[in-house]
XYZ file of C-alpha atoms in Angstrom:
615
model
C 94.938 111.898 -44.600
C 93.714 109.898 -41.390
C 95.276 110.796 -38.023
C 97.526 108.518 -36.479
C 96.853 106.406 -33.334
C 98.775 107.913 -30.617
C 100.445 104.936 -28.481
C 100.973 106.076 -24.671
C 104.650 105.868 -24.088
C 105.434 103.942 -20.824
C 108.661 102.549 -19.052
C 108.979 99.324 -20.820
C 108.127 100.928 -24.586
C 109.643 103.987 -24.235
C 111.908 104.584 -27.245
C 114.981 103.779 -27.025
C 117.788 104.886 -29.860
C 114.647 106.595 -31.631
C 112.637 103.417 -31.532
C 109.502 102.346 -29.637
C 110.327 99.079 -27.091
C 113.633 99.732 -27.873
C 116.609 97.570 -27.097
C 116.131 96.222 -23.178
C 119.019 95.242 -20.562
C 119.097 91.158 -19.670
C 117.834 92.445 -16.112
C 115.024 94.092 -17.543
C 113.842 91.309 -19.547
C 114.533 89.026 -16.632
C 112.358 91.438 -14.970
C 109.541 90.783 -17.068
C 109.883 87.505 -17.640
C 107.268 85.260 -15.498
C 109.090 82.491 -16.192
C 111.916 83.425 -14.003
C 109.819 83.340 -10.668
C 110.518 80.780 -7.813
C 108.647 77.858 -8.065
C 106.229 76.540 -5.240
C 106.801 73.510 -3.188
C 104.600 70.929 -4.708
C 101.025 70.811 -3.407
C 98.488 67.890 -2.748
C 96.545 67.140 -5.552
C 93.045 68.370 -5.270
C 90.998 67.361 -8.444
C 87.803 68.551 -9.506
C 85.134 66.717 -8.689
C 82.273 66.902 -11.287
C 80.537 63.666 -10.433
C 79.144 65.414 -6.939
C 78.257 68.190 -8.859
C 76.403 66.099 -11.985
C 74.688 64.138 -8.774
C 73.888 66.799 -7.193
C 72.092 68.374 -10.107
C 70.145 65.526 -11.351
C 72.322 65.989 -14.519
C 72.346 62.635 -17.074
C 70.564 60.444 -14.713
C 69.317 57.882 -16.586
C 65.896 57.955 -17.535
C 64.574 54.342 -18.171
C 62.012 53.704 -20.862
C 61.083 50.075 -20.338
C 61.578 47.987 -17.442
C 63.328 45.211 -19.062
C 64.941 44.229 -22.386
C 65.316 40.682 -23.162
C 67.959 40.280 -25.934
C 69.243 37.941 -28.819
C 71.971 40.589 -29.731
C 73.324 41.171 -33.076
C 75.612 38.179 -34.271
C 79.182 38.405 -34.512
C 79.518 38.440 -38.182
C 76.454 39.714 -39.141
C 75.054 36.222 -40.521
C 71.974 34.387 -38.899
C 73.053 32.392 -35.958
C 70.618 29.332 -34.379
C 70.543 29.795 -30.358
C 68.278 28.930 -27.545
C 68.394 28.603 -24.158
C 69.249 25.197 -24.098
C 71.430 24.933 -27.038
C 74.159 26.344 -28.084
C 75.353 29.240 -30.612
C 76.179 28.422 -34.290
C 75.487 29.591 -38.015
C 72.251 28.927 -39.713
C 74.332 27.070 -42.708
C 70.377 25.998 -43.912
C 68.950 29.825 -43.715
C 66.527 28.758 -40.471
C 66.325 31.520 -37.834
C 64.593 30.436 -34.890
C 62.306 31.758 -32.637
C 63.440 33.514 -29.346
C 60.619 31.530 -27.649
C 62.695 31.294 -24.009
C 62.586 35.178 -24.383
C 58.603 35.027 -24.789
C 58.034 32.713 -22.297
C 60.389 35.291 -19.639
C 58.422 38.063 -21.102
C 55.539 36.513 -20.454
C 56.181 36.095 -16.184
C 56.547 40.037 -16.173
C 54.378 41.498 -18.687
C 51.395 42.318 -15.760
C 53.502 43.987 -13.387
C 56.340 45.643 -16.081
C 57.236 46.746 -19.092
C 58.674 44.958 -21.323
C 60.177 44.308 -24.658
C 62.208 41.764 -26.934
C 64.772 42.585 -29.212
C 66.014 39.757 -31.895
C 68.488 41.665 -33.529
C 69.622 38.146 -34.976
C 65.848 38.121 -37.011
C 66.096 41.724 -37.633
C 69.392 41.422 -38.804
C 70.079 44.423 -36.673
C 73.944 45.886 -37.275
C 75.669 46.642 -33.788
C 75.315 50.074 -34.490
C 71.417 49.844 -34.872
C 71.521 47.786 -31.645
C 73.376 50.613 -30.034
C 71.372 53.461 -31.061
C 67.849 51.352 -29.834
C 69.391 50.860 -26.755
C 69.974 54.803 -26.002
C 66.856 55.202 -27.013
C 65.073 52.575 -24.855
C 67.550 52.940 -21.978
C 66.255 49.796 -20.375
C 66.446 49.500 -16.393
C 67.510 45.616 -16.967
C 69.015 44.182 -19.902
C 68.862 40.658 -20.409
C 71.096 38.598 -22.241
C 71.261 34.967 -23.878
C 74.988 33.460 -23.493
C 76.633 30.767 -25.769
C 80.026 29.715 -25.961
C 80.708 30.576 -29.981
C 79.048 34.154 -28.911
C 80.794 34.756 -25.862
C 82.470 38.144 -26.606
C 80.095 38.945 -28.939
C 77.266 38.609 -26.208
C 78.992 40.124 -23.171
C 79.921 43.547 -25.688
C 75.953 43.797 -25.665
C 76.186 43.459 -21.960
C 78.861 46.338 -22.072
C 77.124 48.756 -23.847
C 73.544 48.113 -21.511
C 75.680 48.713 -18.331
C 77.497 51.992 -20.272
C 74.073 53.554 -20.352
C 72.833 52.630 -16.399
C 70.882 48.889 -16.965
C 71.353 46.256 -14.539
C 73.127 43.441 -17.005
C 71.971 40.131 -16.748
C 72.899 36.723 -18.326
C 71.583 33.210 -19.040
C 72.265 30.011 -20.924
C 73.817 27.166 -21.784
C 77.410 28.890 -21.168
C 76.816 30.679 -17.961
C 74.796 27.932 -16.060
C 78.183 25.477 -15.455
C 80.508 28.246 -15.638
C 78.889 31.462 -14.102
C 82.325 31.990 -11.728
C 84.632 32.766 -14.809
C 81.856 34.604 -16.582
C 81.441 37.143 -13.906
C 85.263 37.301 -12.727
C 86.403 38.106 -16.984
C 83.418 40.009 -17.764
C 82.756 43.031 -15.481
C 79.888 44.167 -17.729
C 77.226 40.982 -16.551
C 76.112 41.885 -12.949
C 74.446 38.782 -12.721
C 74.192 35.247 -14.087
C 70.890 33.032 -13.937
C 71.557 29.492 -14.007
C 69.289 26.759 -15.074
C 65.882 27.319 -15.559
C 65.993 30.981 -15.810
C 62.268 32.341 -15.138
C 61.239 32.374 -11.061
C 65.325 33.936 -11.036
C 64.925 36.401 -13.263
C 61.204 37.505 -11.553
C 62.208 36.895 -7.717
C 65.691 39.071 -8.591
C 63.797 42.011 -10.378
C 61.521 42.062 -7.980
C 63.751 42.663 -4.458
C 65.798 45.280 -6.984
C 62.405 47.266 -7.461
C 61.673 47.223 -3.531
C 65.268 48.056 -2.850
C 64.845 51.192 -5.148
C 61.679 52.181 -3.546
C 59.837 52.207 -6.625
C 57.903 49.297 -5.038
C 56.588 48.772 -1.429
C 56.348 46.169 0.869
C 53.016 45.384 2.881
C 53.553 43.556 6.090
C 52.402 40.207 4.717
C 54.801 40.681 2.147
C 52.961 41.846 -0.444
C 54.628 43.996 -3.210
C 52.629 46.957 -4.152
C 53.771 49.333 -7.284
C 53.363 52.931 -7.172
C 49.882 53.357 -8.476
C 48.944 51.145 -5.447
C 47.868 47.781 -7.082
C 50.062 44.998 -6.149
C 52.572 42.872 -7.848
C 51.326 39.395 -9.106
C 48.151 40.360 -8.075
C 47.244 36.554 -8.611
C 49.719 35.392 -6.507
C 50.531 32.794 -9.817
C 54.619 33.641 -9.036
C 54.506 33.481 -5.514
C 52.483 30.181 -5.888
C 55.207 28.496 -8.416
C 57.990 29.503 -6.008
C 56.402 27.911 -3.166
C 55.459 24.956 -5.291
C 58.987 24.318 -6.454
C 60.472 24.872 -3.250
C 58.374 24.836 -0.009
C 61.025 26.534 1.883
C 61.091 29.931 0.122
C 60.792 32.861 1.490
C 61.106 36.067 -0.556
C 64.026 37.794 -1.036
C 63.020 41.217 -0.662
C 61.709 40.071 3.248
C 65.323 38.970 3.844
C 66.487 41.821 6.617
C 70.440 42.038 6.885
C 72.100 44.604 9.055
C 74.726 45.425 6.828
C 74.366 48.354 4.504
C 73.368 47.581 0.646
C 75.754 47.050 -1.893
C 77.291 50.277 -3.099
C 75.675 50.451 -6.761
C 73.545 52.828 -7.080
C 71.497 50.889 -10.020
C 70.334 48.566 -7.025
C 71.011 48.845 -3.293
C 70.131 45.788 -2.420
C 71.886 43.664 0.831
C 73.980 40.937 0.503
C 71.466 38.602 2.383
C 68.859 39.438 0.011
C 71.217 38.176 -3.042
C 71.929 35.665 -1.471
C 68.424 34.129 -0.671
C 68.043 33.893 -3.976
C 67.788 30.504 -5.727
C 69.699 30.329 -8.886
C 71.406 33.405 -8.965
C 75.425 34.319 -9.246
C 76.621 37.590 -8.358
C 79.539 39.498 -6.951
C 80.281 40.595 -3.409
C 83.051 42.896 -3.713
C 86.128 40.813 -5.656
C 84.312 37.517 -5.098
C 82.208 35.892 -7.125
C 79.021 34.209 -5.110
C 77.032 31.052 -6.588
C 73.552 30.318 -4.467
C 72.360 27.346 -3.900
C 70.550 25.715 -7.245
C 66.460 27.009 -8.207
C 64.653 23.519 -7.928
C 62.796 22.953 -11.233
C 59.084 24.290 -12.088
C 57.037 21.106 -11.273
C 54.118 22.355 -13.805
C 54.841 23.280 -16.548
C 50.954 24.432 -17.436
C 51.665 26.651 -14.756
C 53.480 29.183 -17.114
C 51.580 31.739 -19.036
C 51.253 31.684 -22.404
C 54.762 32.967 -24.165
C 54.079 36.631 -25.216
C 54.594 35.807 -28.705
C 53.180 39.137 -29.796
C 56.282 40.737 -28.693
C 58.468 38.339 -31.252
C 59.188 39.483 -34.917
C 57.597 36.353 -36.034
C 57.114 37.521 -39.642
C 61.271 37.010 -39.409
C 61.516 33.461 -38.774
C 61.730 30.762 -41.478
C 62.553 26.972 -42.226
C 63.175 25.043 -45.011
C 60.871 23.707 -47.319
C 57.764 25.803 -45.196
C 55.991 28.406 -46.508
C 54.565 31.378 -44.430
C 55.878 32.357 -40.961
C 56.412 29.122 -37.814
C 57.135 29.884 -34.413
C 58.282 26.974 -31.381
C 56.111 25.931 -28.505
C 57.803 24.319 -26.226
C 56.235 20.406 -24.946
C 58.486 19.708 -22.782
C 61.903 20.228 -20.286
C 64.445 17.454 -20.260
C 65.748 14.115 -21.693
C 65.798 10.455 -20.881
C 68.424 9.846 -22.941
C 72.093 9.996 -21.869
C 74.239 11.439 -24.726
C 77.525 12.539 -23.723
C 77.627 15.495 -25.729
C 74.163 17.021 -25.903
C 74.341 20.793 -23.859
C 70.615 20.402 -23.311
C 70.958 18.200 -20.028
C 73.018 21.546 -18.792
C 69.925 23.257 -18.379
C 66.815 20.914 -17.670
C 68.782 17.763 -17.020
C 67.578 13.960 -17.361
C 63.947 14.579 -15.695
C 60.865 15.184 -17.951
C 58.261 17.516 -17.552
C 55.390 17.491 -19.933
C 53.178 20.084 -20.864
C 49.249 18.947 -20.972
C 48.127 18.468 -24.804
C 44.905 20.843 -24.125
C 47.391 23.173 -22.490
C 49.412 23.151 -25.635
C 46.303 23.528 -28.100
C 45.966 26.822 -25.904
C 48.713 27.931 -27.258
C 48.258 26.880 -30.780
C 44.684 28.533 -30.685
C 46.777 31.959 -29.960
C 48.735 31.829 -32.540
C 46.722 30.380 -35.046
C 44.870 33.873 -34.505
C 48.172 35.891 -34.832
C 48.332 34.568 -38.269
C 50.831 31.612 -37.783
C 49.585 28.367 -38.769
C 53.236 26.461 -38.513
C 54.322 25.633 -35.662
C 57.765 23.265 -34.320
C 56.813 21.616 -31.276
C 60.502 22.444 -29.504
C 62.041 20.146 -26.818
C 64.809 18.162 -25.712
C 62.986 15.140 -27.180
C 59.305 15.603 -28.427
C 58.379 12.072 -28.500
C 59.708 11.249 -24.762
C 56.121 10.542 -24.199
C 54.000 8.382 -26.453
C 50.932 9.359 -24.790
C 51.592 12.920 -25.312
C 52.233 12.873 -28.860
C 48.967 10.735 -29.303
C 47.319 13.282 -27.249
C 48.609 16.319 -29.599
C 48.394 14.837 -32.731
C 43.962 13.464 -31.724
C 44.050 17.008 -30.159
C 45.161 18.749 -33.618
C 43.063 17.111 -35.681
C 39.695 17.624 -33.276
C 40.239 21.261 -33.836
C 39.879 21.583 -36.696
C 42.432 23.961 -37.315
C 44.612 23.504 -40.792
C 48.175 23.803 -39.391
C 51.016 22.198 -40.128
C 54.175 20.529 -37.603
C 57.593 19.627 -37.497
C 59.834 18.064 -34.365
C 62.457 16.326 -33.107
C 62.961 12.743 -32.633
C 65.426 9.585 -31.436
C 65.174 6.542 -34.300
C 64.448 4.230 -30.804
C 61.209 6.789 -29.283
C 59.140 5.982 -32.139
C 56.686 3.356 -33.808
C 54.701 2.965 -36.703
C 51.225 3.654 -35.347
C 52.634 6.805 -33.965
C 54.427 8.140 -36.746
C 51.544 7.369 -38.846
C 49.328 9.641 -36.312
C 51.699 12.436 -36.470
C 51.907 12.408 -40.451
C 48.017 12.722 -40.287
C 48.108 15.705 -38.051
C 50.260 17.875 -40.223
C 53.502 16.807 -38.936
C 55.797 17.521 -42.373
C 59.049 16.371 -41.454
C 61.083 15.065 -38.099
C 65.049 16.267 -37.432
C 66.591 12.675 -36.298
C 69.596 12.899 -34.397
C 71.573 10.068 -36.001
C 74.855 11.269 -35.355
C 77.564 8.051 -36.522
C 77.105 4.899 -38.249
C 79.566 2.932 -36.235
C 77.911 1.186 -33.091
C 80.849 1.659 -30.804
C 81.128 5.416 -31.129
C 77.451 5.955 -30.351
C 77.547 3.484 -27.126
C 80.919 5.502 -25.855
C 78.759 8.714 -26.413
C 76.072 7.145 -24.659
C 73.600 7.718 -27.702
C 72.339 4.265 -27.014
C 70.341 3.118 -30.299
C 70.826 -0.269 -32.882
C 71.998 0.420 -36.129
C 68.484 -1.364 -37.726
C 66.505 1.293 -36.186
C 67.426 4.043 -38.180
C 66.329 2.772 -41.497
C 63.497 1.231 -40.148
C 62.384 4.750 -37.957
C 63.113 6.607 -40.735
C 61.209 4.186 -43.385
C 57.630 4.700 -41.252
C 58.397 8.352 -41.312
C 58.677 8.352 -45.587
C 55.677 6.267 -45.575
C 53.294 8.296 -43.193
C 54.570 11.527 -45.781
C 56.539 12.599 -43.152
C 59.973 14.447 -44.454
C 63.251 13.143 -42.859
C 65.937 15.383 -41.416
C 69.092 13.875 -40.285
C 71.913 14.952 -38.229
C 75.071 13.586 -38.164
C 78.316 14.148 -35.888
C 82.025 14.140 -37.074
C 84.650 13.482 -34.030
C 83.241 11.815 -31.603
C 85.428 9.816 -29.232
C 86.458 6.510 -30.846
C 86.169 8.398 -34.556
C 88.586 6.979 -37.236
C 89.144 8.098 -40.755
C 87.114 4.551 -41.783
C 84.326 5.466 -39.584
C 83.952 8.382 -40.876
C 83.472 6.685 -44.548
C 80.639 4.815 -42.982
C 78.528 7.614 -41.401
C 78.827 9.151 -45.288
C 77.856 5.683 -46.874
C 74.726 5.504 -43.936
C 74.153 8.895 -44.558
C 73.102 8.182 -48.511
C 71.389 4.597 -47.776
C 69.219 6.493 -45.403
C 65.718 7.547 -46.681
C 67.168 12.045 -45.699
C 65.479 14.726 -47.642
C 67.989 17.131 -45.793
C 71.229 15.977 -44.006
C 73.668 18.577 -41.763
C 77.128 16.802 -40.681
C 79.109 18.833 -37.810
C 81.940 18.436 -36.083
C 82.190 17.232 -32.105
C 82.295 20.449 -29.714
C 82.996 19.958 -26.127
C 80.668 22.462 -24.526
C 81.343 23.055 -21.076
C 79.192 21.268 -18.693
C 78.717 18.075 -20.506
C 79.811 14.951 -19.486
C 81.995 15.134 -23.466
C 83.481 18.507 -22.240
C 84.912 16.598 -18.994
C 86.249 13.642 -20.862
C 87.900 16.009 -23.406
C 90.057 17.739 -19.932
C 90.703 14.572 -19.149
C 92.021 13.033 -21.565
C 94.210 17.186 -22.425
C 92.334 16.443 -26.254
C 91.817 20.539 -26.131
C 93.968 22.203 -28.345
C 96.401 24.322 -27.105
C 95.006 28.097 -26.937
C 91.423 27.615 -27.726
C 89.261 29.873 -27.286
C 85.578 29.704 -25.823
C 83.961 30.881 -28.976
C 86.114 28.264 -31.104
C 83.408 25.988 -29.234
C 81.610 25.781 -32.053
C 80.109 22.361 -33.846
C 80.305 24.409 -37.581
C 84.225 24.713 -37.149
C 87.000 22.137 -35.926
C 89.512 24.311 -34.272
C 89.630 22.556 -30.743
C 90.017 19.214 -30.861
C 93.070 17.016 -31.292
C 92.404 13.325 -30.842
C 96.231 11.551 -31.307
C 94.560 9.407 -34.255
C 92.532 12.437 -35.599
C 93.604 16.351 -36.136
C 91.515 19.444 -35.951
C 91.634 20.358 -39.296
C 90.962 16.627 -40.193
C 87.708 16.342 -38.699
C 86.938 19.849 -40.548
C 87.826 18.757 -44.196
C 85.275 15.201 -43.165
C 82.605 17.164 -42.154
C 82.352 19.558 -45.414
C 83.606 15.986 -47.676
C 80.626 14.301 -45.713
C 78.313 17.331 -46.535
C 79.241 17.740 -50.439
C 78.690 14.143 -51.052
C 75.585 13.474 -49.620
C 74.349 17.092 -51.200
C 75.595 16.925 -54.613
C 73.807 13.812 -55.989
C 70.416 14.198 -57.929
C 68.019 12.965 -54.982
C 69.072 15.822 -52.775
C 68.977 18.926 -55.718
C 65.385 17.587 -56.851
C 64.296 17.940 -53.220
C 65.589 20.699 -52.768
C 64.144 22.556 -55.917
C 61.022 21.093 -55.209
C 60.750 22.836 -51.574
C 60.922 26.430 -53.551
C 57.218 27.160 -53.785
C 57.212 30.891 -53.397
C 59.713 34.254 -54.155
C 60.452 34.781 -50.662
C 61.445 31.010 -50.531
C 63.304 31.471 -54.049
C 65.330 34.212 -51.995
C 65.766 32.143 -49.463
C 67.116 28.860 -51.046
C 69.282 31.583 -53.420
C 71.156 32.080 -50.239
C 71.648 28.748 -48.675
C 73.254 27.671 -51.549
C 75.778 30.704 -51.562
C 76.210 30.321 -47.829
C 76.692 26.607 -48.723
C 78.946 26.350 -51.556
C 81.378 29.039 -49.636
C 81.195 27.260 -46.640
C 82.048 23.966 -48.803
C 84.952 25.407 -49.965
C 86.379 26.482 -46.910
C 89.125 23.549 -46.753
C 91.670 23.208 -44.593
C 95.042 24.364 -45.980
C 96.344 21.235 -45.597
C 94.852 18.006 -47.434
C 94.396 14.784 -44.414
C 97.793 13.384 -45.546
C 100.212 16.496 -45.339
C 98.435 17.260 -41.609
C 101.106 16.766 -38.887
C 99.788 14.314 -36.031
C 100.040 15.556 -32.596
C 102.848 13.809 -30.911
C 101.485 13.842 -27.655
C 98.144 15.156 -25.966
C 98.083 18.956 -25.981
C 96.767 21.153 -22.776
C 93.565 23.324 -22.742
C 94.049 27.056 -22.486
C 90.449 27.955 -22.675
């Protein structure tokens, strides 16, 4: 049998009525009670400080693994979205996803002197979770954003999540340009805004930022030099378009100021510095700064090349083409005065026209990359008659098979052109069309005679040239009745593919101003309800919200479902991956089709007075 453990008896165990820890008296419990000691008079708080000590360490410091990443971030709901830098944000109802080609073209002003990469999480149909993980794996010293109103949130959590992990957050767009104030006052995420024409902004800002940090130098001419000792725009190409678009700059990284830099560690740059630069909104303290505005880029054949390479164009598709397409941008600006177009928010009512052999550069590079399709993007490709004769004679010197598309006005066009275009491998034109009732399109400013359509359209069909119309539902002036005639011009039209939205007042155009005006927002909207695929912000006192939505998908299934339409579309399905895609645009479709209001147009209540925006 094992001895016993022999417990050392002491005061407070020893036994008491034969048993160990006996029975003790209230005062010697109170006695051992801690609880029943005096309290202290209540101190200063005196927290501890681990950020001094995770400073002073060097502990997670962000290490950055490329310079700069330029982003088209995930999409809300995890469908394809269309958006540019000089549109706006909606749904791909027709299964195109377009090119990031503003994002090239940034890409391209940096690429000597950083690195740099694109992410289209839109054509990679990235989850927000993938998008996260690249960027803690890329950890990018500036993050650069695209901004739309329908993506608003959506955009600025991508913004969040950059600035969670140490990048300098940067926005740009069609939303931000005319309203970069509440932008940077709700979103706390976006450092800075670039408005307008985004490229000398976005170089001249990076720049001072990489002097500020000392990871560049500054010769006493100015000159930046990078830490291997070669200097910055060696070519002096950037310095030379600032100076060219405005004679009075000086660079912002030059600008002294004898107050001490902003307290963010990610960039201690001065005040004066920020605000020497063209084009930019920013924050000083609480307040929200907007500089004076970047005059335009006089050349455009001044800009590099777009760094296509960097784009995932193996992602991007169109109807009825085959093979992978990619934008190249002719042109900045628009003659014409619509009311509602968002493109005059960025590059206004000047033109600028790129050079047709400067263009053919640019189709030479990426008729080597593989792409032989290519949409010649602009506010209005056939502005200039001269330049479309001079790209179409240019294409078809070259030699090289490739095929077109574009955009067009029915009242920029003739015959003899259209014909030239058709015989250069121009496949179809998107026609902005919009209403079939003369005095809507004069109060919108649109401008064109109801004979020219036809007849625009006609010279199209006959130089083989494939007709894409787009039509607009809610416009000022819109009645039930004028709606019936946009559908009835809409199937007398020579269309082999016809989208119908609704009106959206996006902010900055001269639609957006007359909607305040005239209190047609409805009550509550939100920024992202902005949106020309939905109908949830409008309230004319003839014509509801939800009114406007059942028209547009009425307008839509009756010019679709009739045998013209279906035979062109089957006919366009030429390969399995186009088989996939046309599989679903017509599930997107038919959902979207049947996506009716709750209430038919004659149970809707009418509003009995004009309601207030809350936007």
């Amino acid at each position: 049998m094992s001895e016993q453990p022999r417990i050392e008896q002491t005061e407070s165990n020893r036994p008491r009525n034969g048993k160990p820890g006996g029975d003790l008296s209230l005062q010697e419990q109170l006695k051992l009670n801690l609880g029943t000691r005096a309290l202290k008079s209540l101190p200063n708080p005196k927290f501890p400080d681990a950020d001094l000590a995770v400073r002073a360490k060097g502990i997670l410091r962000p290490k950055h693994n490329v310079d700069i990443l330029l982003v088209n971030p995930p999409t809300p709901d995890g469908t394809i979205w269309i958006r540019s830098q000089h549109r706006v944000g909606r749904r791909s109802r027709e299964n195109m996803v377009w090119p990031q080609i503003e994002l090239a073209q940034m890409a391209a002003m940096l690429l000597e002197d950083y690195s740099v990469e694109i992410v289209d999480a839109n054509a990679l149909r990235m989850s927000w979770a993938e998008f996260e993980q690249l960027l803690r794996e890329k950890r990018p010293r500036f993050y650069l954003t695209q901004v739309t109103a329908p993506t608003l949130t959506n955009d600025m959590y991508g913004a969040f999540l950059a600035r969670s992990l140490g990048a300098i957050t940067i926005g740009f767009g069609t939303h931000v340009t005319p309203m970069p104030r509440q932008t940077l006052e709700q979103y706390p995420a976006l450092d800075f805004v670039l408005r307008g024409e985004p490229e000398l902004t976005l170089r001249e800002l990076m720049d001072t930022i990489m002097t500020a940090l000392k990871l560049w130098s500054i010769t006493d001419d100015g000159t930046l030099v990078k830490p291997e000792g070669e200097p910055a725009d060696a070519d002096g190409l950037m310095r030379r378009m600032m100076r060219d678009a405005d004679p009075t700059w000086r660079p912002a990284w030059t600008v002294q100021d004898v107050e001490a830099p902003i307290s963010d560690s990610r960039m201690p740059v001065t005040h004066a510095q920020l605000a020497s630069i063209r084009g930019l909104a920013w924050r000083r303290g609480n307040e929200v700064l907007v500089n004076f505005d970047r005059p335009f880029i006089r050349n455009l054949d001044d800009l590099p090349i777009p760094a296509h390479h960097l784009l995932p164009f193996d992602k991007y598709r169109i109807p009825m083409i085959k093979g992978p397409y990619t934008f190249i941008v002719t042109s900045r600006g628009c003659t014409a005065g619509c009311k509602y177009c968002i493109k005059h928010v960025s590059y206004q009512y000047s033109i600028r026209l790129r050079s047709p052999e400067n263009i053919m550069k640019e189709i030479k590079v990426l008729y080597d990359l593989g792409v032989h399709h290519v949409h010649m993007y602009a506010d209005l490709f056939t502005v200039n008659r001269d330049q479309v004769m001079g790209i179409a004679q240019a294409i078809l010197d070259s030699g090289m098979k490739i095929t077109w598309t574009c955009n067009s006005r029915v009242d920029y066009v003739d015959e003899e052109m259209l014909k030239m275009m058709g015989k250069s491998g121009c496949t179809y034109i998107s026609w902005g069309i919009e209403s079939a009732n003369e005095q809507i399109l004069k109060r919108a400013a649109k401008g064109y005679r109801m004979e020219q359509a036809p007849r625009a359209l006609t010279w199209a069909h006959n130089a083989g040239i494939k007709n894409w119309g787009y039509f607009i539902i809610g416009l000022p002036g819109e009645t039930v009745e004028t709606i019936r005639q946009t559908i009835k011009f809409s199937k007398e039209l020579p269309l082999d593919i016809a989208l119908f939205h609704v009106a959206a007042p996006y902010p900055g155009t001269p639609f957006f101003f007359d909607v305040l005006e005239n209190n047609w927002f409805r009550a509550g909207t939100q920024w992202e309800e902005v949106d020309m695929d939905k109908s949830t912000v409008l309230d004319y006192p003839g014509l509801t919200a939800e009114e406007m939505e059942y028209w547009q998908k009425r307008a839509f299934r009756e010019w679709a479902f009739r045998p013209g339409p279906i035979m062109t579309y089957l006919k366009s399905i030429n390969s399995l991956s186009v088989v996939r895609s046309a599989v679903e645009i017509a599930l997107a479709t038919l959902k979207w089709g049947r996506e009716t209001p709750k209430h038919k147009p004659s149970q809707l209540p009418r509003p009995k007075s004009a309601r207030s925006q809350s936007a």
